[in-house]
XYZ file of N, CA and C in Angstrom:
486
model
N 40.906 10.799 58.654
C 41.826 10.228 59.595
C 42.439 8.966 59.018
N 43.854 8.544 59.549
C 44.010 7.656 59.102
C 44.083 6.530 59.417
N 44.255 5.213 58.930
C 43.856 4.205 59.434
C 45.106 3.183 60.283
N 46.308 4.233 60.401
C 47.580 3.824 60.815
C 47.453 3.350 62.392
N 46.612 4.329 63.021
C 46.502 4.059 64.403
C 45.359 4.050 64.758
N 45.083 3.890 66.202
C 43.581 3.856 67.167
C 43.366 4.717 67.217
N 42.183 5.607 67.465
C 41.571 7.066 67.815
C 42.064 7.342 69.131
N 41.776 8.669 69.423
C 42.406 8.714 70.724
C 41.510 7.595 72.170
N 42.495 7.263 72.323
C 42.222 6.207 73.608
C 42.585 6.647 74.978
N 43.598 7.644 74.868
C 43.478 8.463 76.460
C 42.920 9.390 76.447
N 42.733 10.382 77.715
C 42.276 11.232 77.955
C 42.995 12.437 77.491
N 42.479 13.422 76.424
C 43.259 15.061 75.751
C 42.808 15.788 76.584
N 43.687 16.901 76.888
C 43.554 18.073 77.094
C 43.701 19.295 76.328
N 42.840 20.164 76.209
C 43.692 21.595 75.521
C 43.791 22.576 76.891
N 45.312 23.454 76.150
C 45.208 24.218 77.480
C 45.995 25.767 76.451
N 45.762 26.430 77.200
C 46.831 27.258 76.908
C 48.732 27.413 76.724
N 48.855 27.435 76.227
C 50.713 27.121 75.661
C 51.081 28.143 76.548
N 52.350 27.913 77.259
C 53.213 29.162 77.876
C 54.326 29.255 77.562
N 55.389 29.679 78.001
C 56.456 29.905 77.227
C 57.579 29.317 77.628
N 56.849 27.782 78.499
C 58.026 26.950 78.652
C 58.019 25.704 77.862
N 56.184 26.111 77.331
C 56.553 24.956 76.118
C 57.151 25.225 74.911
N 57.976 26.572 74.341
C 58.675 26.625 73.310
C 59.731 25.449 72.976
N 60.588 25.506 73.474
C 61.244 24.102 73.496
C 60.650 22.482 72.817
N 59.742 22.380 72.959
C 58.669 21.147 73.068
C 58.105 21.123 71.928
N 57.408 22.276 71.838
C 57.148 22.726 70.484
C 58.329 22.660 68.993
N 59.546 23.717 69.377
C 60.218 23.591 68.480
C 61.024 22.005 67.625
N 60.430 20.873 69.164
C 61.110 19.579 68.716
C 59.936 19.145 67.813
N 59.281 19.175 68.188
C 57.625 18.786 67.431
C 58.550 19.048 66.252
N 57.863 20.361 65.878
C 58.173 21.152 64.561
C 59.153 20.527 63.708
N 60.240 20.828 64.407
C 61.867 20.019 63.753
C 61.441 18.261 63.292
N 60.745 17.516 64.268
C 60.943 16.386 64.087
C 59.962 15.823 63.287
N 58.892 16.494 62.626
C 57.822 16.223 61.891
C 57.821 15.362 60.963
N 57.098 14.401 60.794
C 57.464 13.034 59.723
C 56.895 13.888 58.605
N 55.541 14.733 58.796
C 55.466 15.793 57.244
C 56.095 16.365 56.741
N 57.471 16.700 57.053
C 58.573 17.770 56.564
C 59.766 16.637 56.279
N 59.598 15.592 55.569
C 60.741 14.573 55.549
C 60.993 14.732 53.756
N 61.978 14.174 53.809
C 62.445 14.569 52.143
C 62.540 15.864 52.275
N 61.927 16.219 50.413
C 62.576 17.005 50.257
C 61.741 18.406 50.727
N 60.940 18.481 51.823
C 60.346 19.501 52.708
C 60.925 19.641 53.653
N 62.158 18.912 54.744
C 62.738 18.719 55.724
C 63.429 20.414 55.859
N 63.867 20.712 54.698
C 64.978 22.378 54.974
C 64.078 23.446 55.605
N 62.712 23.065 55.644
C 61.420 24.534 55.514
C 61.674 24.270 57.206
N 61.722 22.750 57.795
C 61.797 23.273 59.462
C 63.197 22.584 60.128
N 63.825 22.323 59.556
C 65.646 21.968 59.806
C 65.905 23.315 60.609
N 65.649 24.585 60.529
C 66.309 25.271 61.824
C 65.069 25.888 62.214
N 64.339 25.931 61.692
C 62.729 26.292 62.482
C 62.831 26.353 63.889
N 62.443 27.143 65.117
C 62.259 27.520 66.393
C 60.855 28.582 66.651
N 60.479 27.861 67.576
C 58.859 28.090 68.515
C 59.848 28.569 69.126
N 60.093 29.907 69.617
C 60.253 30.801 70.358
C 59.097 31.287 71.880
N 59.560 31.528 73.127
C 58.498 31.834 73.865
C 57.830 33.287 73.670
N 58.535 33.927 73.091
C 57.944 35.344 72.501
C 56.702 35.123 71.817
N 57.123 34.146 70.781
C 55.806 33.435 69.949
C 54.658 33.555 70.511
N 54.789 32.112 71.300
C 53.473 31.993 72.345
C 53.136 32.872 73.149
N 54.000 34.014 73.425
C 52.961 34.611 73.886
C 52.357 36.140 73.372
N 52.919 36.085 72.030
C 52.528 37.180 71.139
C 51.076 36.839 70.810
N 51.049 35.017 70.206
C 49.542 34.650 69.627
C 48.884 33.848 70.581
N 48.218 33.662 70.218
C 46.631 32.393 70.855
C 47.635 30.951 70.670
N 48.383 30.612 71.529
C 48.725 29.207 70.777
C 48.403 28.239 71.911
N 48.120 26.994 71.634
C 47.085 25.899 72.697
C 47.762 24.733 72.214
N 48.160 23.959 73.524
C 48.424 22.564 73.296
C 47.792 21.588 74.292
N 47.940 20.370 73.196
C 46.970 19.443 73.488
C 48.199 18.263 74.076
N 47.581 18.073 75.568
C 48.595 17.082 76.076
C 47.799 15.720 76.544
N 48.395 14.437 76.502
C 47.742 13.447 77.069
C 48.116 13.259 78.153
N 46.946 12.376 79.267
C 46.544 12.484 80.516
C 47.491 10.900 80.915
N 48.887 10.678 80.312
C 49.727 9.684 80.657
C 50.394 9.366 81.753
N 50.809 8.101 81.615
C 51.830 7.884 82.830
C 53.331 9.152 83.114
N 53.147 9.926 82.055
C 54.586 10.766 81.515
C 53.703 11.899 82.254
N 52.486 12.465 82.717
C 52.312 13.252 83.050
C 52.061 14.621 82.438
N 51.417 14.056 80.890
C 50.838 15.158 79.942
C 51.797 15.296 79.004
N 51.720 14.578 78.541
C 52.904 14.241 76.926
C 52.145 15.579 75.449
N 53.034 16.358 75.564
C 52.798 16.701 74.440
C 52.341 16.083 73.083
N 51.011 16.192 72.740
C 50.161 15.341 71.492
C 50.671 16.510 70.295
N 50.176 17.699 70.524
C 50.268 18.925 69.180
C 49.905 19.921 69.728
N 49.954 21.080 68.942
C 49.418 22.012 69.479
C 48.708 23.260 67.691
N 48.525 24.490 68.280
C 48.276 25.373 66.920
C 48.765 26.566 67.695
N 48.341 27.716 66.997
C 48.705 28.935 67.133
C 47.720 29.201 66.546
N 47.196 30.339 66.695
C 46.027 31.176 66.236
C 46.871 32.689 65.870
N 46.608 33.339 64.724
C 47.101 34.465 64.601
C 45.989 35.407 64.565
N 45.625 36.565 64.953
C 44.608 37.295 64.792
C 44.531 38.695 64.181
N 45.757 38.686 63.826
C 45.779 40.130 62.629
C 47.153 39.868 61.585
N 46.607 39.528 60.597
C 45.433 39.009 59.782
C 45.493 37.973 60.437
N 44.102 37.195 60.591
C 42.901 35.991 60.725
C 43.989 34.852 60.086
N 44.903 34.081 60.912
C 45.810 32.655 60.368
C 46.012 32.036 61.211
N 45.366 30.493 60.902
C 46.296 29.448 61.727
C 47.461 28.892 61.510
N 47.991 29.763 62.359
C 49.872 29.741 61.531
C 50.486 28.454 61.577
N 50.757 27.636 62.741
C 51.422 26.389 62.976
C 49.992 25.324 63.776
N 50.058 24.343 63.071
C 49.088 23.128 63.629
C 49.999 21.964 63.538
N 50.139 21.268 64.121
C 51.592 20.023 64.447
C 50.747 19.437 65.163
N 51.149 18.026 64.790
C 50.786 16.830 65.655
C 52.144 16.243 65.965
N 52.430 15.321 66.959
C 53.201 14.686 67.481
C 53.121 13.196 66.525
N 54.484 12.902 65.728
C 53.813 11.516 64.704
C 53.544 10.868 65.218
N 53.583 10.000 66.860
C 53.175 8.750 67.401
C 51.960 9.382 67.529
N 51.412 10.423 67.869
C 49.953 10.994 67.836
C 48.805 11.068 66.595
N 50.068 10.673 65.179
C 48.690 11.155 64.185
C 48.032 9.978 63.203
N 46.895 9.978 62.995
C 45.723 9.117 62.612
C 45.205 9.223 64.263
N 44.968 9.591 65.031
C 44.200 9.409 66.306
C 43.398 10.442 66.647
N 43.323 11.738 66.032
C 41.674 12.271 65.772
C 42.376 13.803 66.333
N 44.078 13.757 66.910
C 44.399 15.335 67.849
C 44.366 16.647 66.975
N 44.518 16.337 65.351
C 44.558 17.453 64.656
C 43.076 17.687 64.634
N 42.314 16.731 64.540
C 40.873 16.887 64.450
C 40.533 17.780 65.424
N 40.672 17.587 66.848
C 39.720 17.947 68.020
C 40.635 19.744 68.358
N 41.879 19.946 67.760
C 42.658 21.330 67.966
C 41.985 21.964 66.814
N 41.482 21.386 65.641
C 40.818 22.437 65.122
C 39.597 22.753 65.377
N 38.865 21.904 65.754
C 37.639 22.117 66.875
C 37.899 22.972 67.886
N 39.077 22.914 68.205
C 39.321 23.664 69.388
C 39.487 25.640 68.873
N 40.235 25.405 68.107
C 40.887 26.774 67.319
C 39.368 27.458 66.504
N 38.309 26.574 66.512
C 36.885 27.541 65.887
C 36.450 28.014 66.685
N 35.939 27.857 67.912
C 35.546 28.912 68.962
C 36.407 29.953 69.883
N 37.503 29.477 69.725
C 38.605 30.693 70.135
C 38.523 31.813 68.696
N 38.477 31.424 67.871
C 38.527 32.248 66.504
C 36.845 33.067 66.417
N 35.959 32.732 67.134
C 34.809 33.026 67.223
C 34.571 34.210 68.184
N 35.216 33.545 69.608
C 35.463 34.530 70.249
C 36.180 35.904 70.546
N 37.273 35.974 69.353
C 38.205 36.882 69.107
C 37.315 37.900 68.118
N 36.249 37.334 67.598
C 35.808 38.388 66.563
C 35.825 38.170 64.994
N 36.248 36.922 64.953
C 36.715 36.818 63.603
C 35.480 35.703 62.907
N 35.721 35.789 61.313
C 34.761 35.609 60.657
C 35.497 34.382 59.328
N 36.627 34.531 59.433
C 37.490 33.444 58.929
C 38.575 33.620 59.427
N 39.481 32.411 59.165
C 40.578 32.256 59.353
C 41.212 31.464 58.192
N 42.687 31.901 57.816
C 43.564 31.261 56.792
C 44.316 29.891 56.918
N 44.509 29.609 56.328
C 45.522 28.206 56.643
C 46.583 28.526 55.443
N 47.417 28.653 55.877
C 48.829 28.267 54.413
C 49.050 26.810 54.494
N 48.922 26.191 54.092
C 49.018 24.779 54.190
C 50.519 23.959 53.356
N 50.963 23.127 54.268
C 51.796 22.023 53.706
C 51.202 21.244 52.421
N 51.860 21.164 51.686
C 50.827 20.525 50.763
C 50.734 18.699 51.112
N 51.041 18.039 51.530
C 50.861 17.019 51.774
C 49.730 17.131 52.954
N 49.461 18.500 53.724
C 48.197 18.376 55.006
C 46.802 18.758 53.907
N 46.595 19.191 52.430
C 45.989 19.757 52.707
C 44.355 18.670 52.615
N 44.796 17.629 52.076
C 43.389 16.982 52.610
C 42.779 17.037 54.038
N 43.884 16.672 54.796
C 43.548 16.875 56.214
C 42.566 18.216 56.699
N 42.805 19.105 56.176
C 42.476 20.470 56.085
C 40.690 20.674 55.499
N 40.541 19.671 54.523
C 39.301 19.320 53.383
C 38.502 19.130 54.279
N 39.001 17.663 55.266
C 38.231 16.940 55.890
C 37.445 17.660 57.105
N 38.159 18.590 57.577
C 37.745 19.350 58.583
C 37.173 20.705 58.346
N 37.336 20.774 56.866
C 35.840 21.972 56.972
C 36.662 22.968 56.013
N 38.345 23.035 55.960
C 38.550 24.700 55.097
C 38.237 23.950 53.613
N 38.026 25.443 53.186
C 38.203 25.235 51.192
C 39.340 25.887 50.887
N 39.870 25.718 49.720
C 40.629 25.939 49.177
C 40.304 27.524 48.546
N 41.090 28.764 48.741
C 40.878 29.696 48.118
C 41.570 30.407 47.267
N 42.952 29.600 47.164
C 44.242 30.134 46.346
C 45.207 29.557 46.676
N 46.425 30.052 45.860
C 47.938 29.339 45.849
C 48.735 30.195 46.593
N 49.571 30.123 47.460
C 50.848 30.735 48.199
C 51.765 30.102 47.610
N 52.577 31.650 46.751
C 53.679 30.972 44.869
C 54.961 30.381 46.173
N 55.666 29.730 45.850
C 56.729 29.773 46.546
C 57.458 31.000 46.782
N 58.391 31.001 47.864
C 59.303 31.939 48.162
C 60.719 31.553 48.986
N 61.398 31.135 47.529
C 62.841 30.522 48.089
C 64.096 31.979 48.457
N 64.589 31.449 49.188
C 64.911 30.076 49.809
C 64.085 28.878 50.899
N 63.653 30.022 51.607
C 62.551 29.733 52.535
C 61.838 28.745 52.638
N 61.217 29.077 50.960
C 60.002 27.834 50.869
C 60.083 27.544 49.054
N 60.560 26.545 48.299
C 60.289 25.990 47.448
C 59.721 25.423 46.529
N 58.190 25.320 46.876
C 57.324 24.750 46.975
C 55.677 25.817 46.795
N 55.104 25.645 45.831
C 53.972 26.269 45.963
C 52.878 25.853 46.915
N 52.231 26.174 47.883
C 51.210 25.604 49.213
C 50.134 26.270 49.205
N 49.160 25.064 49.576
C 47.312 25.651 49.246
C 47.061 26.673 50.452
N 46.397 27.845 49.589
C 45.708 28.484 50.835
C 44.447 27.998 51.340
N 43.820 27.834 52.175
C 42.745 27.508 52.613
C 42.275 28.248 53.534
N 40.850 28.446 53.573
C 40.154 29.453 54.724
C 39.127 28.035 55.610
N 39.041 28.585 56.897
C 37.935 28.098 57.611
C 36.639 29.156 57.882
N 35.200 29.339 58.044
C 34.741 30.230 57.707
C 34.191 29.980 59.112
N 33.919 30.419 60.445
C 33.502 30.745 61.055
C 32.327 31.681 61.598
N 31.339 30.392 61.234
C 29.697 30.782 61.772
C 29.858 31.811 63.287
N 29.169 32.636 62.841
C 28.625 33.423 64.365
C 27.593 32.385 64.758
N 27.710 32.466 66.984
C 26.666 31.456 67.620
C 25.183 31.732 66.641
């Protein structure tokens, strides 16, 4: 975590995503201080669609504010094949522990689905973040331009049965 901000100091929630938070989501996404320079084109027209959410497992984490549950981040869970496709934090949200406690969150939903790992394609600037919380590194995802430019770590999380 980093040392930019306080840990979380309000009250999180996780809940289930519906498909009126697409919108909310897609600003997240778009507005990401991780996608600045020269990563900005990978989510410059990027869209969280409500089809999305409700094709996969996707969960967001809102704070218990005067705003009345401010979008913090959220993930998506994919379950065929086993990927945590999108994990976003909100930047006034990150160093404060929300990517931490959604991937906490995303191991027992991934447990309960049946599964025995899960993937991460990772940003390469997240993938310490990724270290810290438990995946390893298991390979390279080569680039694929236009799309993506950039070669990005794969990483697995390995999910203990209870």
């Amino acid at each position: 975590m980093g040392s930019r901000t306080s840990r979380i100091s309000q009250p999180v929630a996780i809940r289930r995503a519906v498909a009126l938070d697409a919108k909310r989501f897609t600003r997240l996404v778009r507005g990401s201080r991780a996608y600045a320079g020269k990563y900005a084109a990978a989510v410059a027209g990027y869209r969280v669609g409500p089809d999305y959410i409700e094709a996969h497992r996707a969960f967001v984490a809102v704070g218990a504010d005067e705003q009345g549950g401010r979008v913090l981040g959220f993930y998506s869970l994919v379950l065929a094949p086993p990927e945590l496709d999108l994990l976003f934090v909100a930047a006034e949200a990150q160093g404060r522990g929300i990517g931490r406690l959604l991937v906490a969150h995303m191991q027992p939903e991934a447990r309960a689905a049946g599964l025995g790992r899960v993937k991460v394609v990772s940003h390469p600037p997240a993938e310490d973040f990724y270290h810290r919380v438990g995946a390893v590194r298991i390979g390279t995802a080569l680039a694929n331009p236009p799309a993506v430019q950039w070669d990005r770590p794969e990483l697995e999380f390995r999910i203990p049965s209870e």
